[in-house]
Each structure stands twice: as structure tokens, then as C-alpha cells.
Coordinates of C-alpha atoms and ligand atoms in Angstrom, one line a residue:
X1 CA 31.3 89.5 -39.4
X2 CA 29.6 87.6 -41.6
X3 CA 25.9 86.6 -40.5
X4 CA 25.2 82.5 -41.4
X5 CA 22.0 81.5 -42.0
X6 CA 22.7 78.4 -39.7
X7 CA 25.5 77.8 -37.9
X8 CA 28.7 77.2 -39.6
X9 CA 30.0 73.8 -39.7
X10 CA 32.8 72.5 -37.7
X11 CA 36.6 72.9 -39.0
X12 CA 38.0 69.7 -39.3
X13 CA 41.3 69.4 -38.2
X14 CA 43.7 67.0 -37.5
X15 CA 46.3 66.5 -34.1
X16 CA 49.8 67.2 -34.8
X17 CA 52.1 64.3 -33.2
X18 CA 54.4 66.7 -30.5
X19 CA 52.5 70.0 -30.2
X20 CA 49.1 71.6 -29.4
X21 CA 48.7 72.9 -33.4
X22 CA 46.1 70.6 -35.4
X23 CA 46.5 70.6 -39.2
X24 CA 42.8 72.0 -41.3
X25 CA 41.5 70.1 -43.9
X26 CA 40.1 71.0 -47.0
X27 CA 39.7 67.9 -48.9
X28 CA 40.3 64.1 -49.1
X29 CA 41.8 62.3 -52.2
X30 CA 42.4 58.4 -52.0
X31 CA 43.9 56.7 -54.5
X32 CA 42.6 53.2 -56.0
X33 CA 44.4 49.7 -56.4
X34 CA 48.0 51.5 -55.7
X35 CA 49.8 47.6 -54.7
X36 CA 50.1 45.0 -57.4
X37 CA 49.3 42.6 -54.6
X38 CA 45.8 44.3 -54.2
X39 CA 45.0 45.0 -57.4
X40 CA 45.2 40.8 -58.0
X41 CA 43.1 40.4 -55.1
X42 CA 40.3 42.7 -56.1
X43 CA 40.1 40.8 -59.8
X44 CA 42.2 43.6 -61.7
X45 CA 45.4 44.1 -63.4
X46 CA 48.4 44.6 -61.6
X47 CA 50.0 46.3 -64.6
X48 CA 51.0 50.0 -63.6
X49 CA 48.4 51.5 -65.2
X50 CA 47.1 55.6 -65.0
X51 CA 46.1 55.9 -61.5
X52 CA 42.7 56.6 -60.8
X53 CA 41.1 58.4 -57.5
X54 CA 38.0 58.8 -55.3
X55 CA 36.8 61.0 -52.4
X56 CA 35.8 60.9 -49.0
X57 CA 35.0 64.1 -46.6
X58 CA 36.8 66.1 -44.3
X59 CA 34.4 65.4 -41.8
X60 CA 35.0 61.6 -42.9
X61 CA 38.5 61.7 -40.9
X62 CA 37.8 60.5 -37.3
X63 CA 40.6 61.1 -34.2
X64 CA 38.7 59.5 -31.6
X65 CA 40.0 55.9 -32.2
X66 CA 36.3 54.0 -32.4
X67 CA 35.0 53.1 -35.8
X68 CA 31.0 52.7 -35.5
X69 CA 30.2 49.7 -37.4
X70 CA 28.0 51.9 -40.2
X71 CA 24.5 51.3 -41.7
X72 CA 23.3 48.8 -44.3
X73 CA 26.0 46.8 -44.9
X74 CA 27.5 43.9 -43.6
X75 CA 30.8 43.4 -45.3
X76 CA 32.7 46.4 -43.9
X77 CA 36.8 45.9 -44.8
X78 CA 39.4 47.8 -43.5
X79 CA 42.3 48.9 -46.1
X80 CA 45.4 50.2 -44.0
X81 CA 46.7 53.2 -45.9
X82 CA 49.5 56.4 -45.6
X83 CA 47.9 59.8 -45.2
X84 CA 50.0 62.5 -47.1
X85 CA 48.5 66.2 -45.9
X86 CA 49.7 69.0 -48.2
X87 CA 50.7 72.5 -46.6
X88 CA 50.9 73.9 -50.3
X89 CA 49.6 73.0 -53.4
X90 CA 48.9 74.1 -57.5
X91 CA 48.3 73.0 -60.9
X92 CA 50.7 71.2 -63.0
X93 CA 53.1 70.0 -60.4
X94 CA 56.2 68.4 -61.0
X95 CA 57.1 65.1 -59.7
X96 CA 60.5 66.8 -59.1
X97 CA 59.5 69.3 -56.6
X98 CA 55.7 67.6 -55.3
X99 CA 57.3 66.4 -51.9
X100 CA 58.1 70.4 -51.2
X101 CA 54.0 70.6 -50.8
X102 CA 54.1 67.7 -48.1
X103 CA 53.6 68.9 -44.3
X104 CA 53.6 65.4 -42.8
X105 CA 52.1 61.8 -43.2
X106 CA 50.3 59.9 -40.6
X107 CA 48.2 56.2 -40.6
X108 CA 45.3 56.0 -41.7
X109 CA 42.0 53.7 -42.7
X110 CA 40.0 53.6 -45.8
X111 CA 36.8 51.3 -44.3
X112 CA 34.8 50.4 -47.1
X113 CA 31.4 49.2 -47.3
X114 CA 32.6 46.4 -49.5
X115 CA 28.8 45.4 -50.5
X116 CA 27.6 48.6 -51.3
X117 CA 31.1 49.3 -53.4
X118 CA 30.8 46.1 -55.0
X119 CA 27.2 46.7 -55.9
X120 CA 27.7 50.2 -57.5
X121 CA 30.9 49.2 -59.2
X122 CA 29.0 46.2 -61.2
X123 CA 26.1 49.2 -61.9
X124 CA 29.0 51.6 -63.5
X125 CA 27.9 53.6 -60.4
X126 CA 29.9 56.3 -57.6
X127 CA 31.7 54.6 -55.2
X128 CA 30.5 57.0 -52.2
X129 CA 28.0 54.8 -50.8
X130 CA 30.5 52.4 -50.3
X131 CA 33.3 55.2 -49.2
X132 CA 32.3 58.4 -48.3
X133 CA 30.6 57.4 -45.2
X134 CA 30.2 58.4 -41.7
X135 CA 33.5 58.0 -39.6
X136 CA 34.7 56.1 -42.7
X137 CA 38.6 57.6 -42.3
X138 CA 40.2 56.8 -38.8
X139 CA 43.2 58.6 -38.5
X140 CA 46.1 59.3 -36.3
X141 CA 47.9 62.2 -35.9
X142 CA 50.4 64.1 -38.3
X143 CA 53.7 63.4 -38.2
X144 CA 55.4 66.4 -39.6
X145 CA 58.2 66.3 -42.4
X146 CA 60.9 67.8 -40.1
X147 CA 60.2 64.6 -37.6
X148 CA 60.0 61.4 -40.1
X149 CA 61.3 63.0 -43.1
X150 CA 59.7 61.2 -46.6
X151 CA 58.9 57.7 -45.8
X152 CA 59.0 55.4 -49.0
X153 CA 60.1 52.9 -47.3
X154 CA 58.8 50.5 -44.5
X155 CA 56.7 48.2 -43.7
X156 CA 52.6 48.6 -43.3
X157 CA 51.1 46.1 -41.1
X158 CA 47.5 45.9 -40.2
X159 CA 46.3 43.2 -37.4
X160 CA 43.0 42.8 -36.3
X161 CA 43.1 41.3 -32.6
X162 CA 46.3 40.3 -32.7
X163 CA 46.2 38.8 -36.0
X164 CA 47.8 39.2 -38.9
X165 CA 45.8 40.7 -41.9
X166 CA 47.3 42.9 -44.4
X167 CA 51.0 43.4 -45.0
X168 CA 53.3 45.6 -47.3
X169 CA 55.6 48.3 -47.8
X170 CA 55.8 52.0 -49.0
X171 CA 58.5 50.7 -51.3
X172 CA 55.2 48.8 -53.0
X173 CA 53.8 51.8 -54.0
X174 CA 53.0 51.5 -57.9
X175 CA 52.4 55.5 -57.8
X176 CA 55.0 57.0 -55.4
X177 CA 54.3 59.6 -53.5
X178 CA 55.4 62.5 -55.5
X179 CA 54.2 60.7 -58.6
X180 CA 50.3 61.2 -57.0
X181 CA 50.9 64.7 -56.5
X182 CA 51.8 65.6 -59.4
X183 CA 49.1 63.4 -61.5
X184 CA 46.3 64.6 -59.0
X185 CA 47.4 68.1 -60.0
X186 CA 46.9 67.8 -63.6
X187 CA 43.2 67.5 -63.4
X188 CA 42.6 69.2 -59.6
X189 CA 44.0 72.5 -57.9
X190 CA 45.6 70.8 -55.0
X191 CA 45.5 73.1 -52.4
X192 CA 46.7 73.8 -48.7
X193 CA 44.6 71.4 -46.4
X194 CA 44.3 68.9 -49.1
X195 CA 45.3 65.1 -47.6
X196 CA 45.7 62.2 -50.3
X197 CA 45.5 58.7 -48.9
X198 CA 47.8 56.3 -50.7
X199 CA 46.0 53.0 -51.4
X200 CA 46.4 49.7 -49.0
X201 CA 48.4 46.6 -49.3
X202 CA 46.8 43.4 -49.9
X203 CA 45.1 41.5 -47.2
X204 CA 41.9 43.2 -47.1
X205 CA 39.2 41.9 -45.2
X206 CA 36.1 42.3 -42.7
X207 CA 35.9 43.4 -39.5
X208 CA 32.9 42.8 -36.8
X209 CA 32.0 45.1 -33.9
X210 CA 34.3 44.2 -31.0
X211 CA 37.5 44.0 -33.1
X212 CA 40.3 45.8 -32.5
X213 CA 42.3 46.8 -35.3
X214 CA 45.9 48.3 -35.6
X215 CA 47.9 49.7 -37.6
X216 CA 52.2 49.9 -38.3
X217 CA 53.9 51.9 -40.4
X218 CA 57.2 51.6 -39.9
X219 CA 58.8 54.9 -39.0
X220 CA 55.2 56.4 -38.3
X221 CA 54.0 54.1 -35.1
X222 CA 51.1 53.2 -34.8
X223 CA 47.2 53.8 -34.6
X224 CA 44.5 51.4 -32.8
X225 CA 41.0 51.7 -33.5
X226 CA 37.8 49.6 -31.9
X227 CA 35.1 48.5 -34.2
X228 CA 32.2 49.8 -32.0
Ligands
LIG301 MN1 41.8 52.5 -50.2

């Protein structure tokens, strides 16, 4: 047995929708301005252009359904997104065969410190600050491949108490599914345990402690998560 210096970290791991297993992950790839609609909203061309990619944490990912309103900012959006977890992975994959790396989907949120992303992004800066932060991923659990299958269709629906704030569909996806697999693993080994979030419709916007915010995906349920 190996003898830490301190103790070792917690495994993150995610539920698995209909069993007791929970899915490991290794790391967290999110993709940037992936619906035309967005991309206008956030000042940039809509044009299909090379896709681009940031990351959060493992330990980013959050199950428990609260989102703590988080430090020195206050312009926090959420951006309702797909969560694509890989059970394989490689270099140099083929759009062709990328969905045979795919062990399931589930809903997810990209919060975003908008201030603090806006701020570094004028300065040429990292986007982490704005990102990366604690509890900055809320997540539901995996639905595997064997129960929904490949979803590129349906709609994505955020509300925030009750009311209506982003809405979209998979079949909006500028960079598909396999297409983001396959691109991400030109420039990164993709391995097992990797999860790749797949951008957010338009409709982004703030959220304030005490809102509740909720998520469709057509075919995938849904997740609801208190701003706390
Ligand atoms: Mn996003």
C-alpha cells in the first residue's frame, strides 16, 4: 500500500440513473459558444467556426442539488448544458466511431461568474476564475447509453422559478456530439472518466440566492437545483 503524505483526495464520482454503480471522473471538458443563438447573444459570430474549449474540475461536479451562490461576484448566470461522460477514450478519433466512447449523458450546469469571465476575457486572460469554481457544475445523474440511446435531438429548457429562461435543442448543436469527440482528441488523450459538457442554448442570465432553477432535456428528465 502506498503511504500518502496527506490523505488522498476524494474520488469523484457521479450517480448512475437505475443502479447503486456511480461513474469516476477524471476530467471535465466544456465547450464554448456551441448555439448560433448564444454565440449572438454573447457579441460573437455565429458562423461555425473551430470549436474552442475550457475546463472545470472533477471536484467542480456537484450531486447534492444546492448551488452556493460563490465569492466575489455578483453576476453569476446559469448556462443549461448536456453532460457527455466517456467510458473509453484515445487520440485521433474518428467522428465515425466517437459515440462508441460514450457511457451515458446527463443534465448539467455551467454557472459562470459572468463578471470575473468578462473581466479576464477583455485582459486576454484564463477563464477559470470565472469557471472553474467551487460547486460551479451541478449535475444529475448518468443516464446510460443502453437507457436513452444518443440524444441529438430534444428540447433543452432552463426555468428559473417557474419562468422561462433559456430554450433550445440538441439538434442546435453547431459541433455535434461525435464531432467534439473527435476534435477534443486531436489535441488531448481523451480518456475513461473524461465528461465533456456541450455548450448552452441562448437565454443566459442571473440567478440570486433563493431561486430555484431547473432543468429539461427532453428524453433525459430533469434536474432542479436551489441557489443557496
Ligand atoms: Mn457553457
Amino acid at each position: 500500500m502506498t503511504d500518502y503524505v496527506i490523505e488522498t483526495p476524494p474520488i469523484v464520482a457521479l450517480p448512475v440513473a437505475g443502479s447503486d454503480a456511480r461513474f469516476p471522473v477524471r476530467r471535465v471538458y466544456c465547450i464554448g459558444r456551441n448555439y448560433a443563438a448564444h454565440a449572438i447573444e454573447m457579441g460573437h459570430d455565429p458562423n461555425r467556426e473551430a470549436p474552442f474549449f475550457f475546463q472545470k474540475n472533477p471536484d467542480n461536479l456537484d450531486t447534492s442539488g444546492a448551488f452556493p451562490y460563490p465569492a466575489k461576484s455578483s453576476d453569476v448566470h446559469h448556462e443549461a448544458e448536456m453532460l457527455v461522460a466517456l467510458k473509453s477514450g484515445g487520440t485521433d478519433i474518428p467522428v465515425a466511431s466517437a459515440l462508441d466512447h460514450v457511457y451515458g449523458y446527463a443534465l448539467c450546469l455551467d454557472m459562470t461568474r459572468r463578471d470575473l469571465q468578462g473581466e479576464a476575457k477583455k485582459l486576454g486572460r484564463p477563464w477559470e476564475i470565472g469557471k472553474a469554481f467551487e460547486r460551479s457544475a451541478p449535475v444529475g445523474p448518468i443516464h446510460t447509453v443502453a437507457e436513452v440511446g444518443h440524444p441529438d435531438e430534444g428540447a433543452v429548457v432552463l426555468k428559473v422559478n417557474g419562468d422561462l429562461r433559456q430554450e433550445g435543442n440538441l439538434n442546435q448543436l453547431i459541433w455535434k456530439v461525435p464531432e467534439m469527440i473527435s476534435y477534443l482528441s486531436e489535441y488531448f488523450e481523451l480518456a475513461a472518466g473524461d465528461v465533456i459538457l456541450s455548450g448552452t442554448p441562448a437565454g443566459v442570465g442571473p440567478v440570486a440566492v433563493g431561486d430555484t432553477m431547473e432543468l429539461t432535456i427532453e428524453g433525459l428528465g430533469s434536474l432542479t437545483v436551489q441557489v443557496v
